[in-house]
Every structure is written in C-alpha cells, then in structure tokens.
mmCIF file of C-alpha atoms (C1' of nucleotides) in Angstrom:
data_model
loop_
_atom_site.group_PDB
_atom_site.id
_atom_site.type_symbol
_atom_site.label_atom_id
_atom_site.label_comp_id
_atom_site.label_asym_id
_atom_site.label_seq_id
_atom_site.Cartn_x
_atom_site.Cartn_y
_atom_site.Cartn_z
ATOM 1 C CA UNK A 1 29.357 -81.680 36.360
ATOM 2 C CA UNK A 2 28.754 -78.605 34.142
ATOM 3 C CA UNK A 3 29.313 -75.340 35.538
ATOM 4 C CA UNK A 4 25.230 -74.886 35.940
ATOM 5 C CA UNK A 5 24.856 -78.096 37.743
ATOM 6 C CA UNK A 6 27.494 -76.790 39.917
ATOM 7 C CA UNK A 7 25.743 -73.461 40.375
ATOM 8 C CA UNK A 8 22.180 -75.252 40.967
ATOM 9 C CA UNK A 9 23.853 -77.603 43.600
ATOM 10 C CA UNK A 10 25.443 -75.133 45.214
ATOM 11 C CA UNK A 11 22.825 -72.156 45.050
ATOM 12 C CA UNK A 12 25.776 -70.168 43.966
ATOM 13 C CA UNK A 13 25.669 -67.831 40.371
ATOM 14 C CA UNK A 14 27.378 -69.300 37.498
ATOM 15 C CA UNK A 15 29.259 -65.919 36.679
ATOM 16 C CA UNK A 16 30.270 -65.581 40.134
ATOM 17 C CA UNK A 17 31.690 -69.193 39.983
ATOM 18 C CA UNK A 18 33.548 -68.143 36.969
ATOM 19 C CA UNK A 19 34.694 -65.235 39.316
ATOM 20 C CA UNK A 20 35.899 -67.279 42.107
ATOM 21 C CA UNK A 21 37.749 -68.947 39.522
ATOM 22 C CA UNK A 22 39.908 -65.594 38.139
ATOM 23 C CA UNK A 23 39.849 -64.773 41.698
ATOM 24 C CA UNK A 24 41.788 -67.945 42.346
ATOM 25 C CA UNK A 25 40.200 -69.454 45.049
ATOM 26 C CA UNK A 26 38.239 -72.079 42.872
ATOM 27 C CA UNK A 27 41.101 -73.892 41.657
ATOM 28 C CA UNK A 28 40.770 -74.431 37.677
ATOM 29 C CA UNK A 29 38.615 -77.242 36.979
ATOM 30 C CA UNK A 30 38.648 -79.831 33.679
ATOM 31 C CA UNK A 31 37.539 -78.855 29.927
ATOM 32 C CA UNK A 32 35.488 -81.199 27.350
ATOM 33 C CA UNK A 33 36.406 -80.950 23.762
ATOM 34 C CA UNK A 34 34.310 -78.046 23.300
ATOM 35 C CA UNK A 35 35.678 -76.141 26.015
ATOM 36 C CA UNK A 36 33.194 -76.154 28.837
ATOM 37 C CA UNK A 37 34.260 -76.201 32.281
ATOM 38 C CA UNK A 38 33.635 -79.510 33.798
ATOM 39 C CA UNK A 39 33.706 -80.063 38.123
ATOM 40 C CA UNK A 40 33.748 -82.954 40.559
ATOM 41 C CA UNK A 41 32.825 -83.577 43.997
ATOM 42 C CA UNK A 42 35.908 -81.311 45.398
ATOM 43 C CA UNK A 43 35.248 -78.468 43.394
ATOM 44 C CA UNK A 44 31.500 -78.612 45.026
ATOM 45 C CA UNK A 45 33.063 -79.026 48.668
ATOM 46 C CA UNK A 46 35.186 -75.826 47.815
ATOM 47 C CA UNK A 47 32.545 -73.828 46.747
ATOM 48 C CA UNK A 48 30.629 -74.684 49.555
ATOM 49 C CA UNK A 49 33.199 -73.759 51.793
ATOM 50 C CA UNK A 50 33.740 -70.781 50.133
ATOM 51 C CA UNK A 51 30.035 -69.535 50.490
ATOM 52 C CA UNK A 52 29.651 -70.843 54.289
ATOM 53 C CA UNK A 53 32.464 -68.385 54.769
ATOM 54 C CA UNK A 54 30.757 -65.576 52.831
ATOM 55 C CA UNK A 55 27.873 -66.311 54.764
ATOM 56 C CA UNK A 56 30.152 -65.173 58.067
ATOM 57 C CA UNK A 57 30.742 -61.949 55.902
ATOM 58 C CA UNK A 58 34.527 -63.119 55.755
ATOM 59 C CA UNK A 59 36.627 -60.793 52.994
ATOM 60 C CA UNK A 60 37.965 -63.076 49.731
ATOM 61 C CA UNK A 61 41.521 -62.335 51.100
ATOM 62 C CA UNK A 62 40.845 -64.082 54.482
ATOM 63 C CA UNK A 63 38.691 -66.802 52.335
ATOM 64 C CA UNK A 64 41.794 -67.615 50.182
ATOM 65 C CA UNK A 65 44.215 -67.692 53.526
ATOM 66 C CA UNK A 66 41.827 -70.307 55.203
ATOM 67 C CA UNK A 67 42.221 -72.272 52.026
ATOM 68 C CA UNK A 68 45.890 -72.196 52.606
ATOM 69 C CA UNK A 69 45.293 -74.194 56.004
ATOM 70 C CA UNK A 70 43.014 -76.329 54.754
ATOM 71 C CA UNK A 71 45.925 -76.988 52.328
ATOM 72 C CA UNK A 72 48.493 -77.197 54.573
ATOM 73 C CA UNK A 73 47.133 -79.101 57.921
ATOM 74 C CA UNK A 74 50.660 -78.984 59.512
ATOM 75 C CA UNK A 75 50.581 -75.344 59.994
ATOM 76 C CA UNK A 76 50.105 -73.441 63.362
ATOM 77 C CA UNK A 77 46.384 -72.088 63.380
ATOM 78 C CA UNK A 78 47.331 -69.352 65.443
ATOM 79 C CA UNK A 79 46.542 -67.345 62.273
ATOM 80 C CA UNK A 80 43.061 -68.945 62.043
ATOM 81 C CA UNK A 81 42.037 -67.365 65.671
ATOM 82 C CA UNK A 82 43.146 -64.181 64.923
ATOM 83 C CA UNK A 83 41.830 -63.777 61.259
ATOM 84 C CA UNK A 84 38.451 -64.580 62.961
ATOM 85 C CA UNK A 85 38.511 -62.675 65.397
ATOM 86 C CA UNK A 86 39.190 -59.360 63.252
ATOM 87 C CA UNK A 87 36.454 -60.601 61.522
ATOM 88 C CA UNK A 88 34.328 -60.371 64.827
ATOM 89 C CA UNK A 89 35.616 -56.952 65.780
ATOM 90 C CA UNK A 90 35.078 -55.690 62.365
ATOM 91 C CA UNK A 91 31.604 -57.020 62.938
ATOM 92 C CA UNK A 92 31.340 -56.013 66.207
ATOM 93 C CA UNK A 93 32.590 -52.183 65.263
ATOM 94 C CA UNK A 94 29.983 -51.950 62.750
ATOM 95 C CA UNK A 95 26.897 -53.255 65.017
ATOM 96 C CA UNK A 96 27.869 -50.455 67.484
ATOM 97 C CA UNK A 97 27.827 -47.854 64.957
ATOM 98 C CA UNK A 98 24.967 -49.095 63.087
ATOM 99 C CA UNK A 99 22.914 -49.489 66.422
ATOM 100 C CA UNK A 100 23.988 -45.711 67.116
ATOM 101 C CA UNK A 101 22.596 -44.782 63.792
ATOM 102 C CA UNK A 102 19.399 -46.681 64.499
ATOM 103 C CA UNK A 103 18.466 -44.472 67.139
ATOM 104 C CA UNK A 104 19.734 -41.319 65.394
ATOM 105 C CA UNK A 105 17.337 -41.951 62.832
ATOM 106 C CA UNK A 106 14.344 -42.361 64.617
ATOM 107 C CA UNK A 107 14.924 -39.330 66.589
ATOM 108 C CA UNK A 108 14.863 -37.733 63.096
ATOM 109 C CA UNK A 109 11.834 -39.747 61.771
ATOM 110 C CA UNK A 110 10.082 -38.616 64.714
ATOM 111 C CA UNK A 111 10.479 -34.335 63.416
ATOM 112 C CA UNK A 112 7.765 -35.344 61.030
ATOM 113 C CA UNK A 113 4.989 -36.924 61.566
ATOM 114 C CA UNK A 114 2.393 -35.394 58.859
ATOM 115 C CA UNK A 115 2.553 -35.054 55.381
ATOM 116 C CA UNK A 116 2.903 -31.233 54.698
ATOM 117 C CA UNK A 117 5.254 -28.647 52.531
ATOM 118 C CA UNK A 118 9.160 -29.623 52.471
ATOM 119 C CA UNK A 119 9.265 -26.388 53.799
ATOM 120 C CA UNK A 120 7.656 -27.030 57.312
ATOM 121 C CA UNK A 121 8.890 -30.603 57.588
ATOM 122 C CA UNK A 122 11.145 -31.548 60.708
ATOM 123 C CA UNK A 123 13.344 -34.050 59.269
ATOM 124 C CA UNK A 124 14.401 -31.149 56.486
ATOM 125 C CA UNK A 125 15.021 -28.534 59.175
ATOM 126 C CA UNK A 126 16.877 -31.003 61.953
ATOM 127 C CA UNK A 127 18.964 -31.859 58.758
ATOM 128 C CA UNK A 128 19.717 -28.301 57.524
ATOM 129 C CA UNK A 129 19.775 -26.916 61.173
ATOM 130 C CA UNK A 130 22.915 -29.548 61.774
ATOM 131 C CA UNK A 131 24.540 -28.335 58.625
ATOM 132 C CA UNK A 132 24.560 -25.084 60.658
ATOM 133 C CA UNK A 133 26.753 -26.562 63.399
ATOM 134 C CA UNK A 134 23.539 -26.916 65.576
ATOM 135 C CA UNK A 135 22.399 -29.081 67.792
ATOM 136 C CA UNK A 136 20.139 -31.952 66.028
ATOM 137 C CA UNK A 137 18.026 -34.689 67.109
ATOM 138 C CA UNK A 138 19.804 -37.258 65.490
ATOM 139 C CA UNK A 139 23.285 -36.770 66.493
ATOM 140 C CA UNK A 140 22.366 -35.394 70.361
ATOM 141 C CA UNK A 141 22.471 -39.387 71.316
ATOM 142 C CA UNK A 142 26.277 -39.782 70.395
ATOM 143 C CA UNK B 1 37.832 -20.114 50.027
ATOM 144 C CA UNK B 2 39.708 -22.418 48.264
ATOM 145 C CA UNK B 3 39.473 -26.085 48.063
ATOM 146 C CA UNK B 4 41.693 -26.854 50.988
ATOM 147 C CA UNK B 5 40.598 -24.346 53.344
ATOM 148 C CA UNK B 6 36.796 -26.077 52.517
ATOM 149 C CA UNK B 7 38.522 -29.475 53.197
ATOM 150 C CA UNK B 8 40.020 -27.867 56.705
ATOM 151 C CA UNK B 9 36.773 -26.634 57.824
ATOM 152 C CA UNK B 10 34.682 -29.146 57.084
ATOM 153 C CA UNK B 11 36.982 -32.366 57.554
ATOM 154 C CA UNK B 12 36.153 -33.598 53.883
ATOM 155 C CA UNK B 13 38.881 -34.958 51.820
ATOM 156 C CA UNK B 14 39.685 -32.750 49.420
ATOM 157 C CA UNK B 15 39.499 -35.375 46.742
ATOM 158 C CA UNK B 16 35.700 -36.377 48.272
ATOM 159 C CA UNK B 17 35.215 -32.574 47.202
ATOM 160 C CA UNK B 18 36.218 -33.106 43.454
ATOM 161 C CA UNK B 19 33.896 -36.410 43.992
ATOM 162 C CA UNK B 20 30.719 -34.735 44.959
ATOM 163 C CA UNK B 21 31.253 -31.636 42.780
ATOM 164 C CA UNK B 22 31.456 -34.818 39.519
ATOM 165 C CA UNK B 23 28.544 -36.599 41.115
ATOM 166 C CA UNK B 24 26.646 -33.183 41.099
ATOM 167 C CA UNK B 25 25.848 -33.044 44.865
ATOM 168 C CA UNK B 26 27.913 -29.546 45.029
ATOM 169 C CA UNK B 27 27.220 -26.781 42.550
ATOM 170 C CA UNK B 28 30.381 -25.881 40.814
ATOM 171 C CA UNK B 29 32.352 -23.451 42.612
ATOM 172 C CA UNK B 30 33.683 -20.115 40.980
ATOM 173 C CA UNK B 31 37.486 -20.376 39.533
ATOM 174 C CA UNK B 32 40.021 -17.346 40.330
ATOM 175 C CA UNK B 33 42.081 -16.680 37.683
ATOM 176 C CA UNK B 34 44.744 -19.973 37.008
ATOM 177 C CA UNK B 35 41.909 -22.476 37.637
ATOM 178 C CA UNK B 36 41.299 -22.831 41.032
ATOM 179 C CA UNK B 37 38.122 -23.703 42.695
ATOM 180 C CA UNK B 38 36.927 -20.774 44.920
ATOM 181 C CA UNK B 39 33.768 -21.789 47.494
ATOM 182 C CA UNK B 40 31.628 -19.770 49.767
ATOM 183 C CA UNK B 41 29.854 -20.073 52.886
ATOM 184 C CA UNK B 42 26.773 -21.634 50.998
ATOM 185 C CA UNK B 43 29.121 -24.174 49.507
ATOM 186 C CA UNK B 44 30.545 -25.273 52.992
ATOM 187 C CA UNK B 45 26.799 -25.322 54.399
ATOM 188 C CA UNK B 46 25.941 -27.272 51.200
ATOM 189 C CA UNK B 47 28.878 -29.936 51.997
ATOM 190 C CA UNK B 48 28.338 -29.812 55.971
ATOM 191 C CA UNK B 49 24.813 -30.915 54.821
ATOM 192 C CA UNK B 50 25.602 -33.394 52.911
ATOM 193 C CA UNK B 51 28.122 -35.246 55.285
ATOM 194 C CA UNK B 52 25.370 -35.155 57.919
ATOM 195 C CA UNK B 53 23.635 -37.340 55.766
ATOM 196 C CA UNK B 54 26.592 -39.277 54.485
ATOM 197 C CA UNK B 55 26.815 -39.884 58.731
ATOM 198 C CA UNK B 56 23.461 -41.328 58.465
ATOM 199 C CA UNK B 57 24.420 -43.693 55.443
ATOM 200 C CA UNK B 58 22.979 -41.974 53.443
ATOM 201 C CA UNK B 59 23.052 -43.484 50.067
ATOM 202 C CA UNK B 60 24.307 -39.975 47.729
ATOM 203 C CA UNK B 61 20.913 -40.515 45.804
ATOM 204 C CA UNK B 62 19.129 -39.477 48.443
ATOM 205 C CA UNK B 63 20.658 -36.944 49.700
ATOM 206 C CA UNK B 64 20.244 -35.638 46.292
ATOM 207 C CA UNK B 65 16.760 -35.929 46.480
ATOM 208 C CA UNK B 66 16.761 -34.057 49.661
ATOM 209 C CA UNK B 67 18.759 -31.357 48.666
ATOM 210 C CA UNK B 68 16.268 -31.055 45.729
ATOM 211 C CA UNK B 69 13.336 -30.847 48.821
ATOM 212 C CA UNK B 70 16.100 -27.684 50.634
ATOM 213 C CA UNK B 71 15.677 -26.053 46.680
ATOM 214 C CA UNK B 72 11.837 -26.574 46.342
ATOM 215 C CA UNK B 73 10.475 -25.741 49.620
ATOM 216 C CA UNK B 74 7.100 -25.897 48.632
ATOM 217 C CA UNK B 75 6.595 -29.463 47.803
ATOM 218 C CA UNK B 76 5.089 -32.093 49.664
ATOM 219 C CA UNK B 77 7.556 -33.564 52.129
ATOM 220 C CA UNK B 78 5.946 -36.832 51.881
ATOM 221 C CA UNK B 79 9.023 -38.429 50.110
ATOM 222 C CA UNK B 80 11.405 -37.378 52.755
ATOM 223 C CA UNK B 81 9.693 -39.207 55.334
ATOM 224 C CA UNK B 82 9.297 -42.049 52.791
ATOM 225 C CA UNK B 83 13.123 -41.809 52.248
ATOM 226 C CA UNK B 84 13.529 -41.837 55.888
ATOM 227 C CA UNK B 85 11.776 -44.661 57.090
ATOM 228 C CA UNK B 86 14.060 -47.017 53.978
ATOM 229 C CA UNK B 87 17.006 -45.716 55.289
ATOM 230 C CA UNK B 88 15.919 -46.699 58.748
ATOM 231 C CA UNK B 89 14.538 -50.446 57.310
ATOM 232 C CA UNK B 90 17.818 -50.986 55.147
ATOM 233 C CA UNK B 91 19.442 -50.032 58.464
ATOM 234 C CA UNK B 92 17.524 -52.595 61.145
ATOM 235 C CA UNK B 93 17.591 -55.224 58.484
ATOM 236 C CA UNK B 94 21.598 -55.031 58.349
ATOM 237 C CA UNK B 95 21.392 -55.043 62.269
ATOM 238 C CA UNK B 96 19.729 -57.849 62.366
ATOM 239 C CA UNK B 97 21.985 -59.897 59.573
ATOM 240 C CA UNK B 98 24.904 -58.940 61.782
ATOM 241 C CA UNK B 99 23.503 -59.786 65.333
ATOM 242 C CA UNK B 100 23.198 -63.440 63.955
ATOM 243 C CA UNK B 101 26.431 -62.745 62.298
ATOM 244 C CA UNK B 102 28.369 -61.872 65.689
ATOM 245 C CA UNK B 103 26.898 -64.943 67.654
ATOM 246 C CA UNK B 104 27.862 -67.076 64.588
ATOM 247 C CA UNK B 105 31.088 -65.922 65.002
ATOM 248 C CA UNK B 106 31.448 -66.211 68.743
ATOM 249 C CA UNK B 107 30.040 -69.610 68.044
ATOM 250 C CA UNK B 108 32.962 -70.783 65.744
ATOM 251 C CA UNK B 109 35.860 -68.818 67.444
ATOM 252 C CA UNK B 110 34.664 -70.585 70.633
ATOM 253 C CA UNK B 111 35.631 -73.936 69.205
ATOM 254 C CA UNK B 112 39.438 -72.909 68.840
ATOM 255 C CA UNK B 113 41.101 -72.123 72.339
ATOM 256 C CA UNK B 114 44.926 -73.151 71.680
ATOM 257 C CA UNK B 115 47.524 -72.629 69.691
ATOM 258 C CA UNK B 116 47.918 -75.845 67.592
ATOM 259 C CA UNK B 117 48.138 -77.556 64.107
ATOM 260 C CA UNK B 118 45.200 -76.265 61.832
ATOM 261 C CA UNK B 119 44.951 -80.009 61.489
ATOM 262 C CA UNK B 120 43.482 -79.783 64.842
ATOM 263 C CA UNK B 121 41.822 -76.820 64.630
ATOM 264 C CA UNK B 122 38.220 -76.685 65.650
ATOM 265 C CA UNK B 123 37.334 -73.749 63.445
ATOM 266 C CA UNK B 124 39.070 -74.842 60.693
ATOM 267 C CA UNK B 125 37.286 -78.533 61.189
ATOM 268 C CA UNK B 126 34.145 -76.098 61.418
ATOM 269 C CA UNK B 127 34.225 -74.922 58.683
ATOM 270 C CA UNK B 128 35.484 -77.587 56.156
ATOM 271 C CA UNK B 129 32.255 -79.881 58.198
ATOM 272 C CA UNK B 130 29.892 -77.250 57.217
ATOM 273 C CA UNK B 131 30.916 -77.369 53.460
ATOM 274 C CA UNK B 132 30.117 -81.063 53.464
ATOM 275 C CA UNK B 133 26.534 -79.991 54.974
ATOM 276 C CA UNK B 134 26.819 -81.244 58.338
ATOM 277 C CA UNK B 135 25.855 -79.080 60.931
ATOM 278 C CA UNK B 136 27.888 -76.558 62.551
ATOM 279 C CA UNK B 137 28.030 -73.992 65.600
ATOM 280 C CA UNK B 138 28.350 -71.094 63.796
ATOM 281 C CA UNK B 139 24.876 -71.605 61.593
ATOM 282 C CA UNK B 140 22.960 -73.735 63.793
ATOM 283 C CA UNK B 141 21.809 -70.371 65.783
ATOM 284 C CA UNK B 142 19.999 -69.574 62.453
ATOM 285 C "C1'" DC C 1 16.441 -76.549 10.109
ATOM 286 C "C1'" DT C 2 15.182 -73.822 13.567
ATOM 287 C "C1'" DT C 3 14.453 -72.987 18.343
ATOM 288 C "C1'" DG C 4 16.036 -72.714 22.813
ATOM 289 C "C1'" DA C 5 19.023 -73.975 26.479
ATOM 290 C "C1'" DC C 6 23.395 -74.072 27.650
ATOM 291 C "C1'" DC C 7 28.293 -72.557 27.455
ATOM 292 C "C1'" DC C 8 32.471 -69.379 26.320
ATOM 293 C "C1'" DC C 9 35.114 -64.793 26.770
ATOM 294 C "C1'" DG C 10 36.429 -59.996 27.794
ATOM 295 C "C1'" DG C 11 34.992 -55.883 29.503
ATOM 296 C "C1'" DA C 12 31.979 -52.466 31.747
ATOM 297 C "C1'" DG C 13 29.224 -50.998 35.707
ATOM 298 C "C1'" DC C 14 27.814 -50.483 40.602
ATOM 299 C "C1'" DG C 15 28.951 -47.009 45.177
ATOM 300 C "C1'" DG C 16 31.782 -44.023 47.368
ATOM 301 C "C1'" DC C 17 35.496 -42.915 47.450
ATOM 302 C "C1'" DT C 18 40.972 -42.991 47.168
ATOM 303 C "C1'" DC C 19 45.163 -42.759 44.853
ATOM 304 C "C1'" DC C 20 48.253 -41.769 41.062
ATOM 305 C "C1'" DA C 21 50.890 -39.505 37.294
ATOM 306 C "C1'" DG C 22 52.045 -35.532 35.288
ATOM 307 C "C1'" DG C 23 51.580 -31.040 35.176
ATOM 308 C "C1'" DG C 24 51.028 -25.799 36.746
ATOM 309 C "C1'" DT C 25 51.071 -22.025 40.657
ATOM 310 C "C1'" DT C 26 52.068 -19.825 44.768
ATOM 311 C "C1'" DT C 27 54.524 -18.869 48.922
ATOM 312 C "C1'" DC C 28 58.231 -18.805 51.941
ATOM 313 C "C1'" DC C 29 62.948 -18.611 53.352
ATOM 314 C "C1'" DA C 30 67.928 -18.155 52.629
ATOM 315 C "C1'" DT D 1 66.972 -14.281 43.165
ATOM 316 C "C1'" DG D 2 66.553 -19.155 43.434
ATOM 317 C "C1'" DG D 3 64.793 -23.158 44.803
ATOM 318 C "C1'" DA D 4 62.052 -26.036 47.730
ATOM 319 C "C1'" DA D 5 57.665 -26.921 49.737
ATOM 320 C "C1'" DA D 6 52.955 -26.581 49.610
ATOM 321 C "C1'" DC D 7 49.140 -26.016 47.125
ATOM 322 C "C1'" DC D 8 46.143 -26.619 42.952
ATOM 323 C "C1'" DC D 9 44.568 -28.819 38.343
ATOM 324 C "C1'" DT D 10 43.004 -32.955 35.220
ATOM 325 C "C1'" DG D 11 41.817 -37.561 33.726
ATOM 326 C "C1'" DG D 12 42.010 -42.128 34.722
ATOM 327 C "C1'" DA D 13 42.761 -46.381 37.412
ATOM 328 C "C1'" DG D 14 41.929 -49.164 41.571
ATOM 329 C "C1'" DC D 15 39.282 -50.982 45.545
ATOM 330 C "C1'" DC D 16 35.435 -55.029 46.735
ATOM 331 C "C1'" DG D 17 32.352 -58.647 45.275
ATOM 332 C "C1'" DC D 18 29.921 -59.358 42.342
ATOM 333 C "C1'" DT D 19 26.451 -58.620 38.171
ATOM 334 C "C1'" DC D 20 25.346 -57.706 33.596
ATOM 335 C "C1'" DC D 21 26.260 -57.234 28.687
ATOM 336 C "C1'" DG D 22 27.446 -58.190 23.872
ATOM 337 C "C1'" DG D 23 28.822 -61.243 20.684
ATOM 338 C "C1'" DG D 24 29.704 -65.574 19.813
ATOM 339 C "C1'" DG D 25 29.983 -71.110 19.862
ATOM 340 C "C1'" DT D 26 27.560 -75.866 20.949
ATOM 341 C "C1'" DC D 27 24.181 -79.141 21.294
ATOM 342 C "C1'" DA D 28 19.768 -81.749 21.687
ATOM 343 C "C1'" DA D 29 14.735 -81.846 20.654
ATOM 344 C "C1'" DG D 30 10.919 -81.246 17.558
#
DNA sequence: CTTGACCCCGGAGCGGCTCCAGGGTTTCCA
DNA sequence: TGGAAACCCTGGAGCCGCTCCGGGGTCAAG
C-alpha cells in the first residue's frame, strides 16, 4: 500500500500521515527502490486507532501513551482510566464554559435587533459599556 | 502608566500587551524617555474592550472589525450583528461536537472499572476494536 | 515525448499567546 | 555609594495539530 491508498482507506490526509510519522506515533513504514513509503495491514489498524482517538478529541501525547499499552499488554491500566478521564474533565470544563458563553451571547445578540448606525447599535454599546467596568448583558448571567 | 501598571489593572499579561500592540489591536502607546511604553486611560479602556471580547471567544479579527465599528460610528451596524450571530453558530456547533463527545467518553470510561492489566482493559480493548471497524460504545451514540 | 498523477523533502504558516536570552534602567535598602 | 531586585526593552522560538508550499523526482498512458 502506497501512502495515498493508505490515506483513501483511512479517510485520513496524506501530509498528515507523513506527520504522524515525524510525530512518531506511525511507526516508520517500508521504502521501494524509488523511495516511496510503502504500508501494510498494521500500519492501517494504527492509523485507525489513531484517528478513533482524535475523534474523542484525545491530545497526540495521550495518543502516543495509549500506544505504549497497546504495546505493552502486561502493564497496569490504571493509567488508561485516569488519562481518560482528564480527557472527560477537560471536556467537561470546556462544555460548562462554552454553555455559559452561549447564553452570554444571546443576551448580547438580543441589544440589536435592526439594522441601523454602529453608533446606535446595542451589541456596540453593551460591549463598550463593559469595557467601562459596567454592568453588561452578556456577562450579568455568570 | 506604564506597561505593568496596565497589566495590574487590567489582569492582561504583560507580554499579551506587546502581542496585541504587534497584532495592531492597541494603538502604540507613547515612550518616556529610555524606551518605555507609557498608556492612558483610553489605552486601558481600549484593552478592557478587547478582553471582553477575547471572554466571548472572540476570534482577534473580529474584534478588530468591531473596534473599527467604536472608530466609525456612523456606519451601518449590520456586520456586527452578522459577526455576532457566527460567533454564536461557531459556538453551538462546538457545543454540540462536545455533548456527543462527553457521552462518548462516559461511554468508554464506563467499560474500565478496576485496576488491572491493560491486557484486560475494556477501554483499551475499546479502542484497539474500533480501529478494526467493529463497533464500539464510545461512537455507537453517534 | 509529453501530460498528468503520484510521490519525496524541508520549511513556513495558522491563532493566540507564552517564554527565553540578552540587554538596559530604575528603585530601594544597607 | 554599591549592589541587588524589580522593572523595562527587543527579536525570535515554541506550543498544538495540522495544512500548504515550492521545488523536485517517478512512472504509466496516450
């Protein structure tokens, strides 16, 4: 396998294949003659892995430490709980900020409704107003 | 003012300061005589602004569009709410990518309760099954 | 014999900072 | 008066996870 049957079996960019690779958690795969990179069957399970772990928005770094287990069976997976479950609370922490921010937004979307001058428009005076230390729509709901 | 008295009162790094002054979101300051940056209270206002935004996730290209609406009044605010209402979609579309993301995750730590061999570890088994295609709990809430 | 599809490599660019090295200036205290 | 600590300056590199670019080699079809 070349490295673009690879990236059409896999749905996965040839250059970021070739990153992987630098990155070291595709491990280096065969040449031809001519140089060209040339996979099998493992190489395509890796990958995989690799992006069904991207996929759960899991950093490179943990990525790489999961291959280590996968590696080495024998090892305690005490590790493996708790790298996923930073992974939760990191996703966790952002979903409660980001839901925050939802509604802090739509307070401010809802200063303007028409289209008039910059210079009457709610959304430009909530935002200047809290630049002032005021009060604003958007950050009253924290 | 000088650069760290800004950075005191407004809780900005003082290197984030240098940063936006580059990236032309603050006018450049005055200098006293050996170089250093002095700021007044329209600079602070300027930077409390712009963090306001930066707590909305703001991307800094918008705000510089919107600080170009705070120097031209008079033009249609149109934009702003357009800029507005992206912010707010890029925002609800990342919710949403995450709420699948957290349930995925609950899904797969849930298959992992002890302390063991990775051998035997559910997630681990998870995850190496889902790189072979086969179905797993963390995707099959998709 | 040319066209086009594929492959190689090293390096730059993205956003939004953050940190570092290597230097100058100012302020405070003994 | 001296020396340390605290502040300031600059330019450039580093972070993450790609993505794109330029400049080149290789190979099969028409």
């Amino acid at each position: 396998m070349r490295i673009g049957d690879l990236a059409k079996a896999t749905g996965v960019d040839i250059e970021t294949i070739r990153y992987y690779e630098k990155a070291g958690l595709l491990p280096e795969p065969g040449r031809e003659a001519n140089g060209y990179r040339t996979y099998r069957q493992e190489h395509l399970e890796r990958l995989a892995f690799i992006r069904h772990c991207r996929a759960l928005d899991m950093p490179l770094e943990s990525i790489r430490r999961l291959l280590d287990f996968v590696a080495h069976p024998e090892a305690e997976c005490g590790d493996i709980n708790r790298l996923i479950d930073a992974q939760l609370a990191r996703v966790q922490a952002r979903l409660n900020s980001l839901r925050a921010l939802e509604s802090q937004l739509v307070a401010l979307r809802a200063q303007c409704g028409e289209n008039h001058s910059a210079q009457e428009c709610g959304i430009l005076h909530e935002l200047v107003a809290a630049a002032h230390g005021e009060a604003c729509a958007c950050h009253s709901t924290d």
